[in-house]
Coordinates of N, CA and C in Angstrom, one line a residue:
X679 N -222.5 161.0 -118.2 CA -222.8 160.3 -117.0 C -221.6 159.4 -116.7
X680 N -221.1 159.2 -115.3 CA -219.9 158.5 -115.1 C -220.2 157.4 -114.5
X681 N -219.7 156.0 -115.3 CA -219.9 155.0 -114.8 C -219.4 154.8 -113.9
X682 N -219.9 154.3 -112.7 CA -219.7 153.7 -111.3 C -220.3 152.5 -111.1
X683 N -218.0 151.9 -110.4 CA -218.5 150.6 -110.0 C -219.0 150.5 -108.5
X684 N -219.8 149.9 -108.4 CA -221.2 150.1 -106.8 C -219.8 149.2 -105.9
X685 N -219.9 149.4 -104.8 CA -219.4 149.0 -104.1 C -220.4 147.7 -103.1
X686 N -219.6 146.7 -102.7 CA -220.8 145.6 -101.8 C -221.3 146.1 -100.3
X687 N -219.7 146.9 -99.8 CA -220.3 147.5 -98.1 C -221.1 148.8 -98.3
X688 N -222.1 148.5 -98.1 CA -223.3 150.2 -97.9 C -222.2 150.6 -96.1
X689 N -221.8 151.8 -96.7 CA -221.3 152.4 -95.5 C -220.9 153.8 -95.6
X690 N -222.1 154.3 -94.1 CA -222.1 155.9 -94.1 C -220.9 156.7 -95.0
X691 N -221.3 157.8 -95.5 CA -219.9 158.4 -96.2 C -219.8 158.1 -96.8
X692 N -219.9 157.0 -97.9 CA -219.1 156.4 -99.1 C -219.1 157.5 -100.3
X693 N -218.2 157.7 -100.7 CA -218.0 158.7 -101.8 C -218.7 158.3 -103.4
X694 N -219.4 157.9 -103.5 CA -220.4 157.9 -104.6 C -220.9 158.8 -105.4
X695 N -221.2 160.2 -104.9 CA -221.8 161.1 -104.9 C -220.5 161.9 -105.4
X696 N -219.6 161.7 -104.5 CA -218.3 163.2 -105.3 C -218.1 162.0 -106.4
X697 N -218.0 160.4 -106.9 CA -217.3 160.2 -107.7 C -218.5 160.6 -109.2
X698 N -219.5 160.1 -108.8 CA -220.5 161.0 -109.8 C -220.5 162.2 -110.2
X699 N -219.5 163.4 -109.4 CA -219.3 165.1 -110.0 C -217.9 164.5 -110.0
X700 N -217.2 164.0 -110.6 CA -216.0 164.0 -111.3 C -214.7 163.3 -110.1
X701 N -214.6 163.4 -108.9 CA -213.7 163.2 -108.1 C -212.8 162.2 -108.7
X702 N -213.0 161.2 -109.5 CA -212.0 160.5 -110.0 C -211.1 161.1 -111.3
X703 N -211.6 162.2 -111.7 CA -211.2 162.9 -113.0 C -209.7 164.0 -112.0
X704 N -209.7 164.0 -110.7 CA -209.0 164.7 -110.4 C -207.5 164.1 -109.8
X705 N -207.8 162.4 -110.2 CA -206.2 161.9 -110.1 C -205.6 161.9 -111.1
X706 N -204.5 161.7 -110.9 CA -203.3 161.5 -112.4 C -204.1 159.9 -112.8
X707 N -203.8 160.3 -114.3 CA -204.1 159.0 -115.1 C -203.3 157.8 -115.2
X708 N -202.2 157.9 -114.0 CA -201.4 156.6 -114.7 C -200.9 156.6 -112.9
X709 N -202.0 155.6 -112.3 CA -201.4 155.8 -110.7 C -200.5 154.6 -110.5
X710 N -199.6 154.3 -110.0 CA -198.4 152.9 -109.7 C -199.0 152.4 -108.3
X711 N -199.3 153.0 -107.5 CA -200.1 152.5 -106.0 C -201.3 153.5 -105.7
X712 N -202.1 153.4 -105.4 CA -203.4 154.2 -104.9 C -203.6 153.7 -103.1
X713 N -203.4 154.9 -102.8 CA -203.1 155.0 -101.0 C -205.2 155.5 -100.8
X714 N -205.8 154.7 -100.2 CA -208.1 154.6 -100.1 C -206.9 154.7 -98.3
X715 N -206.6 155.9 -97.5 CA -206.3 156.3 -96.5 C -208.0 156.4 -95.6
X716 N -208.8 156.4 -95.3 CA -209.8 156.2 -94.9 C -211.3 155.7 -96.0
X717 N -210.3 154.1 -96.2 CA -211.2 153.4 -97.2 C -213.0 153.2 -97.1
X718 N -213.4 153.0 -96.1 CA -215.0 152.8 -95.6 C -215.3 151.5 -96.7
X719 N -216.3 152.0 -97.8 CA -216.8 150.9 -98.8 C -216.0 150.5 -99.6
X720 N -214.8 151.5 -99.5 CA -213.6 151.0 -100.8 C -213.8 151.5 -101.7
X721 N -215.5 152.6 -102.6 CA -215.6 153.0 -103.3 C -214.7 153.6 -104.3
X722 N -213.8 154.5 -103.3 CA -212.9 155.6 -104.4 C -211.9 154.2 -104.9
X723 N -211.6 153.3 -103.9 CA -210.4 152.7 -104.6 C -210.8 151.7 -106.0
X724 N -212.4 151.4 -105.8 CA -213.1 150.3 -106.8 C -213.6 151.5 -107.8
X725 N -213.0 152.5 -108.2 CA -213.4 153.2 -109.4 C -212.1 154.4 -109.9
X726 N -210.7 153.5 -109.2 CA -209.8 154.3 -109.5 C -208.9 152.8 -110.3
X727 N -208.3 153.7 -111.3 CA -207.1 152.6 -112.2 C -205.7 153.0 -111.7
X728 N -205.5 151.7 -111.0 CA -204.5 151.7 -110.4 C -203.4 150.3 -110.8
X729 N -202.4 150.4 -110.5 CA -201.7 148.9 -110.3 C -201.5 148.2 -109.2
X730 N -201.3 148.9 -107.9 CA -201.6 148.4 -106.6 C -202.4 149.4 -106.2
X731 N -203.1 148.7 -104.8 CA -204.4 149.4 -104.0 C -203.8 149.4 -102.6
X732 N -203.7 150.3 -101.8 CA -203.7 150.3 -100.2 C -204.6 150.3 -99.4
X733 N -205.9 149.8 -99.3 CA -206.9 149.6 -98.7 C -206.5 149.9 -97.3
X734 N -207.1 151.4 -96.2 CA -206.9 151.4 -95.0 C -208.0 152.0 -94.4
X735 N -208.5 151.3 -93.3 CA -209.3 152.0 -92.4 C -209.1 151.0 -90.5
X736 N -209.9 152.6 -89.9 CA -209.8 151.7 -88.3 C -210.8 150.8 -88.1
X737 N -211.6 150.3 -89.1 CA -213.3 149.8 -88.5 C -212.4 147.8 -89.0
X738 N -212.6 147.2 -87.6 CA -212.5 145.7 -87.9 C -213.3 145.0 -88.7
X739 N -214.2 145.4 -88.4 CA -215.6 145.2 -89.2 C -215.5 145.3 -90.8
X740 N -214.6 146.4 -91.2 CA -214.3 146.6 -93.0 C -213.9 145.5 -93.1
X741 N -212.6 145.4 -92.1 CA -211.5 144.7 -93.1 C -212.1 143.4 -92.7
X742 N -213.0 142.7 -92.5 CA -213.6 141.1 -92.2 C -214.5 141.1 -93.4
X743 N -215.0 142.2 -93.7 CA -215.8 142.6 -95.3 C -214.6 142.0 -96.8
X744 N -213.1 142.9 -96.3 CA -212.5 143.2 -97.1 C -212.0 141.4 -97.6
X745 N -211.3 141.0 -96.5 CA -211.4 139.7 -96.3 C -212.1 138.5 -97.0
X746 N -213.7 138.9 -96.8 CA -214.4 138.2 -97.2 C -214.7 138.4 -99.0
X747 N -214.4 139.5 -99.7 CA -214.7 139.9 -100.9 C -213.7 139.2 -101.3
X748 N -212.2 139.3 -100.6 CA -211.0 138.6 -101.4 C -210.8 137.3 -101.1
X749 N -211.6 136.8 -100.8 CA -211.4 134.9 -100.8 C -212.6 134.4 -100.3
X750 N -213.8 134.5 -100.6 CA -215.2 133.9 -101.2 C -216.0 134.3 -102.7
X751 N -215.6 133.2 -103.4 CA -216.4 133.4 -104.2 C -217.8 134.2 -104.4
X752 N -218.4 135.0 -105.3 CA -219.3 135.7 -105.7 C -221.1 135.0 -105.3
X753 N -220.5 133.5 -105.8 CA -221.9 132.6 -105.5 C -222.1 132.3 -104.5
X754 N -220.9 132.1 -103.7 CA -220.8 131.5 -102.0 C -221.8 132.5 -101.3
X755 N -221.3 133.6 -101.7 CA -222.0 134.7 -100.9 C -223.5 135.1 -101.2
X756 N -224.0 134.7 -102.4 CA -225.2 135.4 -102.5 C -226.1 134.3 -102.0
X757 N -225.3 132.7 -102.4 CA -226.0 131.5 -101.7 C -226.6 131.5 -100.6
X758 N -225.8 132.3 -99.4 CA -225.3 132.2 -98.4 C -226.7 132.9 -98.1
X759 N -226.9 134.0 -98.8 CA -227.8 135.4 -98.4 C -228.8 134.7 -98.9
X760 N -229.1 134.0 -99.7 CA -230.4 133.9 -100.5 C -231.0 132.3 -99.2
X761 N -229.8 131.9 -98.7 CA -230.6 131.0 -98.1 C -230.6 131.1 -96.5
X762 N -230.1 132.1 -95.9 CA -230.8 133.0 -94.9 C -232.3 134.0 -95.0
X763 N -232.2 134.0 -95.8 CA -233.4 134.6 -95.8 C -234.5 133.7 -96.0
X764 N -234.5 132.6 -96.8 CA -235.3 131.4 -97.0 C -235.5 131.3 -95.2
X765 N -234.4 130.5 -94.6 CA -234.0 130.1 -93.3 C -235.1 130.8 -92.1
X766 N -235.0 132.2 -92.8 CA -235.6 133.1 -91.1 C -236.7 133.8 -91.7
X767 N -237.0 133.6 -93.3 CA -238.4 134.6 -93.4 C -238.3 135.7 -93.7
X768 N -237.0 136.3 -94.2 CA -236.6 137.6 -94.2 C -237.0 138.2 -95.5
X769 N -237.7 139.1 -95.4 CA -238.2 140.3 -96.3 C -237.9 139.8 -97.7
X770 N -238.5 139.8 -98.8 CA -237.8 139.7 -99.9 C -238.5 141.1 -101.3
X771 N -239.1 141.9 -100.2 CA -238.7 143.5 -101.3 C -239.0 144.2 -100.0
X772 N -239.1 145.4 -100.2 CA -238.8 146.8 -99.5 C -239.9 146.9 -98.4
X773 N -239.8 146.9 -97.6 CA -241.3 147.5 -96.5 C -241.6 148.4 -96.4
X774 N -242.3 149.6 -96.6 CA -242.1 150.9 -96.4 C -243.5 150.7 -95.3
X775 N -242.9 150.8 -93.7 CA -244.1 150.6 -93.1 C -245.6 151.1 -93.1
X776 N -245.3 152.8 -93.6 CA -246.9 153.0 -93.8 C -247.5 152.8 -95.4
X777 N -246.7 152.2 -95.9 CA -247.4 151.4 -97.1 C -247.9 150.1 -97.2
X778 N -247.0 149.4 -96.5 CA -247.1 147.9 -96.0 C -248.2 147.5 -94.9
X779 N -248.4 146.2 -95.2 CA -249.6 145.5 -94.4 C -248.5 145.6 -92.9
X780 N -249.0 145.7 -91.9 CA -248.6 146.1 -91.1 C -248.4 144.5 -90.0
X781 N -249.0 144.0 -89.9 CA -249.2 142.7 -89.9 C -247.3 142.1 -90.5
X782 N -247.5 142.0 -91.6 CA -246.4 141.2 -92.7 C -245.2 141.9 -92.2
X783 N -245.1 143.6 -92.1 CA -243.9 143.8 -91.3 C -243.8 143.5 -90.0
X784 N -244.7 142.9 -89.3 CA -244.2 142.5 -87.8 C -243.5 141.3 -87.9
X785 N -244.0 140.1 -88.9 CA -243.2 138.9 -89.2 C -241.9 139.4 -89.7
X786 N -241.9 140.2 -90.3 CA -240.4 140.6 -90.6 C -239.8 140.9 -89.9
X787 N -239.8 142.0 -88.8 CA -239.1 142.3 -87.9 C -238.9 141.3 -87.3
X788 N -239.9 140.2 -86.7 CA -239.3 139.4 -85.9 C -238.4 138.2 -86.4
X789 N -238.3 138.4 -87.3 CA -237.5 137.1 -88.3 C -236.3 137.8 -88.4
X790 N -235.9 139.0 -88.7 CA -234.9 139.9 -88.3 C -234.3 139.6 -87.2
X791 N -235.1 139.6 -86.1 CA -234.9 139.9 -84.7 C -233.9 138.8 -84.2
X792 N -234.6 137.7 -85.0 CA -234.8 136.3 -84.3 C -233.1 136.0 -84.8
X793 N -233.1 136.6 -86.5 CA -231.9 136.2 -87.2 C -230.3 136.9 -86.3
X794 N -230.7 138.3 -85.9 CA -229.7 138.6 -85.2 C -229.3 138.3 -84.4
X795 N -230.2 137.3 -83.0 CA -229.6 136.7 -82.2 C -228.8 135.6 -82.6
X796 N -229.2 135.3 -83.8 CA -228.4 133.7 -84.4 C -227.1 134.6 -84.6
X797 N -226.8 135.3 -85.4 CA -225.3 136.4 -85.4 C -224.8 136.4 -84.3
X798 N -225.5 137.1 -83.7 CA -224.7 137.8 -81.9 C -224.7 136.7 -81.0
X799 N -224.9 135.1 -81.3 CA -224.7 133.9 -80.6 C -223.4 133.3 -81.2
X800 N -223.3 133.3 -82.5 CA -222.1 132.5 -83.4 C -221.1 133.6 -84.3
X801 N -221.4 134.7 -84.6 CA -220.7 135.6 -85.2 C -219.7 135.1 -86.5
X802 N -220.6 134.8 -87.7 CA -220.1 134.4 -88.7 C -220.8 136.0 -89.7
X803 N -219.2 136.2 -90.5 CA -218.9 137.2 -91.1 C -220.1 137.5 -92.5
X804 N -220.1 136.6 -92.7 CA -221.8 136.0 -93.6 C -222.7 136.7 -93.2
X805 N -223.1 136.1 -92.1 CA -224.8 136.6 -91.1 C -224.5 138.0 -90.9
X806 N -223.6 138.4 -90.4 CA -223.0 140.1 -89.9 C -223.5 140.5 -91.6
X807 N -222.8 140.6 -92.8 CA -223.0 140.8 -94.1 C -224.2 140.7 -94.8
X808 N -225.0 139.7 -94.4 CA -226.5 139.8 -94.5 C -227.4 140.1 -93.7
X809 N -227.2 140.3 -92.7 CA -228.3 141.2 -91.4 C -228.0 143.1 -92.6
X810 N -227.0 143.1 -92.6 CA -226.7 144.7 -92.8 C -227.8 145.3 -94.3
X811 N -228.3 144.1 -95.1 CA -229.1 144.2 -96.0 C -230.6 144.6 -95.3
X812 N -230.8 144.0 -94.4 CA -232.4 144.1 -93.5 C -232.2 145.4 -92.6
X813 N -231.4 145.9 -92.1 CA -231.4 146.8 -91.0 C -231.4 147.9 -91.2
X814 N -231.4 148.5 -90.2 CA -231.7 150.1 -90.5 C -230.9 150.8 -91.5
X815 N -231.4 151.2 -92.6 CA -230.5 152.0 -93.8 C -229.3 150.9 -93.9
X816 N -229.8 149.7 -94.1 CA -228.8 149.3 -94.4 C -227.4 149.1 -94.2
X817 N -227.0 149.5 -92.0 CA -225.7 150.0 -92.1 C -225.8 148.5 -91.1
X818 N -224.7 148.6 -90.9 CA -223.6 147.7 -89.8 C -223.1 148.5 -88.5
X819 N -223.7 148.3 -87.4 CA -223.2 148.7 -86.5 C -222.7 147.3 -85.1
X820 N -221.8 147.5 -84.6 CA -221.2 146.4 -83.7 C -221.0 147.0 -82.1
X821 N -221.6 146.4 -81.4 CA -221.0 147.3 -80.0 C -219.9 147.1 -79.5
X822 N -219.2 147.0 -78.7 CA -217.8 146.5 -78.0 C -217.5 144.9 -77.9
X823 N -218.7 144.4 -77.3 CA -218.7 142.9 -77.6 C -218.9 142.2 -78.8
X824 N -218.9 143.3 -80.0 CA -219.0 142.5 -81.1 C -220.6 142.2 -81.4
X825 N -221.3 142.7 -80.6 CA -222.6 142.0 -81.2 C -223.3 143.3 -82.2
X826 N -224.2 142.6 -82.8 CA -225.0 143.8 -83.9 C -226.1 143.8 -83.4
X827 N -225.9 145.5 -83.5 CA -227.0 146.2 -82.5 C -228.3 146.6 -83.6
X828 N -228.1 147.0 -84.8 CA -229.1 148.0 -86.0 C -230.3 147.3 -85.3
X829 N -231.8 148.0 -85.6 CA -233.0 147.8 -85.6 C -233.3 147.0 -87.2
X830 N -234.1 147.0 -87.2 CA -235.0 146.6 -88.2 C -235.0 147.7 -89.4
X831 N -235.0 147.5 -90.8 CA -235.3 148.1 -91.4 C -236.0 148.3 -92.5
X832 N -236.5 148.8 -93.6 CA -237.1 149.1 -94.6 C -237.0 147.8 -96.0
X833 N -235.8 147.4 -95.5 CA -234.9 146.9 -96.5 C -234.9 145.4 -97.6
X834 N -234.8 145.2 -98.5 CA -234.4 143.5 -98.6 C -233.1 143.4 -99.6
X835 N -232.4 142.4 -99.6 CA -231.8 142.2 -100.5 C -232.0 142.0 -102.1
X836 N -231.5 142.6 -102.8 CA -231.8 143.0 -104.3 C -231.1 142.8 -105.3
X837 N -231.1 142.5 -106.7 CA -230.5 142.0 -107.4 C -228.9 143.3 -107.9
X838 N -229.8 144.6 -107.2 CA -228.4 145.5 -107.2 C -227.3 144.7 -106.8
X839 N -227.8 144.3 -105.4 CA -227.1 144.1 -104.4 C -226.0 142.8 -105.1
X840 N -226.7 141.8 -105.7 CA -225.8 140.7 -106.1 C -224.6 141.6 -107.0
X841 N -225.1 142.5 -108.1 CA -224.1 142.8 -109.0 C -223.2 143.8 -108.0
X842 N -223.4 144.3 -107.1 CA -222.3 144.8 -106.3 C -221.5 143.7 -105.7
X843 N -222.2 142.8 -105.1 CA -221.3 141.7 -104.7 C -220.2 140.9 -105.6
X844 N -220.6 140.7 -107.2 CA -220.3 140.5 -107.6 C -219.1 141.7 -108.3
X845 N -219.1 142.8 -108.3 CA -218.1 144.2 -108.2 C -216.8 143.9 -107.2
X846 N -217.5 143.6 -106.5 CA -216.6 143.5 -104.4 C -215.3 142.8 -104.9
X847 N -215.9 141.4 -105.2 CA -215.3 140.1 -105.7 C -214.1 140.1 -106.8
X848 N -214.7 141.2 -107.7 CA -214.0 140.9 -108.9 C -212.7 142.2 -108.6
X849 N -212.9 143.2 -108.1 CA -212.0 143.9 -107.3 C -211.0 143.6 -106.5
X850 N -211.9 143.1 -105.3 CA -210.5 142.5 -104.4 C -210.0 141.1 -104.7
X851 N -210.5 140.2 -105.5 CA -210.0 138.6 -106.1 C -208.7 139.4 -107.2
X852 N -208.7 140.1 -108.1 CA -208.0 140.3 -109.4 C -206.8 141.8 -109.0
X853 N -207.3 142.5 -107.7 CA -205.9 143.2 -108.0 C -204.9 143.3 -106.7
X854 N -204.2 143.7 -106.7 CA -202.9 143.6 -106.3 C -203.2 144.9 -105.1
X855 N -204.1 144.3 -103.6 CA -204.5 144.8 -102.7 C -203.6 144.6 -101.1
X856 N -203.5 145.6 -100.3 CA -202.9 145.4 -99.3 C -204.0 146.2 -98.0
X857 N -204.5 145.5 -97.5 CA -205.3 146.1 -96.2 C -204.2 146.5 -95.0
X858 N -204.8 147.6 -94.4 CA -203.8 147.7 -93.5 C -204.8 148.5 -92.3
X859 N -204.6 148.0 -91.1 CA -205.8 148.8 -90.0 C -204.7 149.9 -89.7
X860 N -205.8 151.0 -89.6 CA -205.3 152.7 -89.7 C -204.6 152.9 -88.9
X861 N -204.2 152.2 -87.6 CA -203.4 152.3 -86.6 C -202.0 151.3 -86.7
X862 N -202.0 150.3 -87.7 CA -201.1 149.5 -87.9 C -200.3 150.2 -89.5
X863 N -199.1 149.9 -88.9 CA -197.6 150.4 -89.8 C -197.6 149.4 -91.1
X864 N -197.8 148.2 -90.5 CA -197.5 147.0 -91.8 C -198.8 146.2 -91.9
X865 N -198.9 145.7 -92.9 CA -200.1 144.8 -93.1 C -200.9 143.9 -92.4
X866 N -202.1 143.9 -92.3 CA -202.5 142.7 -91.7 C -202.5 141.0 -93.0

């Protein structure tokens, strides 16, 4: 069984799955830079040994993720999450609506609801990063004005979730990373 380091962005596509049938067995063992050319969660690059990382994708949204993994502390962030959800009433295990009191998930949803307009009013990279734990499958979606659109979802934040965050952290804080948006030549 191949250990895998979990990545903190849940995002469509993430290579998880090929790195669990071997995908990482098929680099050279001694990489000098590792080019994650359509990075998403950063997975392949957080479970490859490398000396430098080139972190690249088109989504603004990653790199405000990527950003935030490399200069906020591990506890900042889960603080952050653990006391939004205090804050708005947000779910604290899974709802599976036809299992759930149906009732308890309408307070959810609307404490969701309520939470996303506080985002899509002030747009702090935080609230974007913990709305994406409550919402639909867990994804992040942004429309043109930046605001987040997901529904409601199934979801709550989980102590998986911390040790990924705490993965994210220890990743982009300790190595030798360069982000670069897929349309840009040189660094942001």
């Amino acid at each position: 069984m191949v250990n895998i380091v979990s990545s903190p962005i849940l995002y469509m596509g993430n290579k998880s799955r090929l790195i669990r049938r071997g995908l990482i067995n098929l680099f050279p063992k001694k990489i000098d830079t590792f080019i994650d050319v359509f990075s998403g969660s950063a997975s392949v690059a957080m479970n490859t040994n490398a000396k430098r990382y080139i972190i690249n994708d088109i989504d603004d949204t990653l790199h405000v993720y990527y950003n935030m993994f490399s200069t906020q502390p591990k506890e900042n962030i889960v603080s952050h999450i653990q006391n939004r959800i205090s804050e708005f009433n947000l779910p604290r295990k899974t709802t599976i609506r036809c299992f759930s009191d149906k009732m308890e998930v309408e307070v959810y949803k609307q404490a969701y609801y309520k939470f996303r307009d506080v985002y899509n009013k002030y747009k702090s990279p935080l609230d974007l990063y913990t709305l994406m734990f409550f919402a639909f499958s867990q994804q992040f979606r942004v429309n043109k004005n930046g605001d987040f659109n997901m529904p409601f979802g199934n979801n709550c934040f989980s102590s998986q979730n911390e040790k990924s965050i705490a993965n994210g952290c220890k990743f982009f804080q300790k190595n030798n990373i360069t982000c670069l948006l897929y349309t840009s030549p040189s660094p942001r």
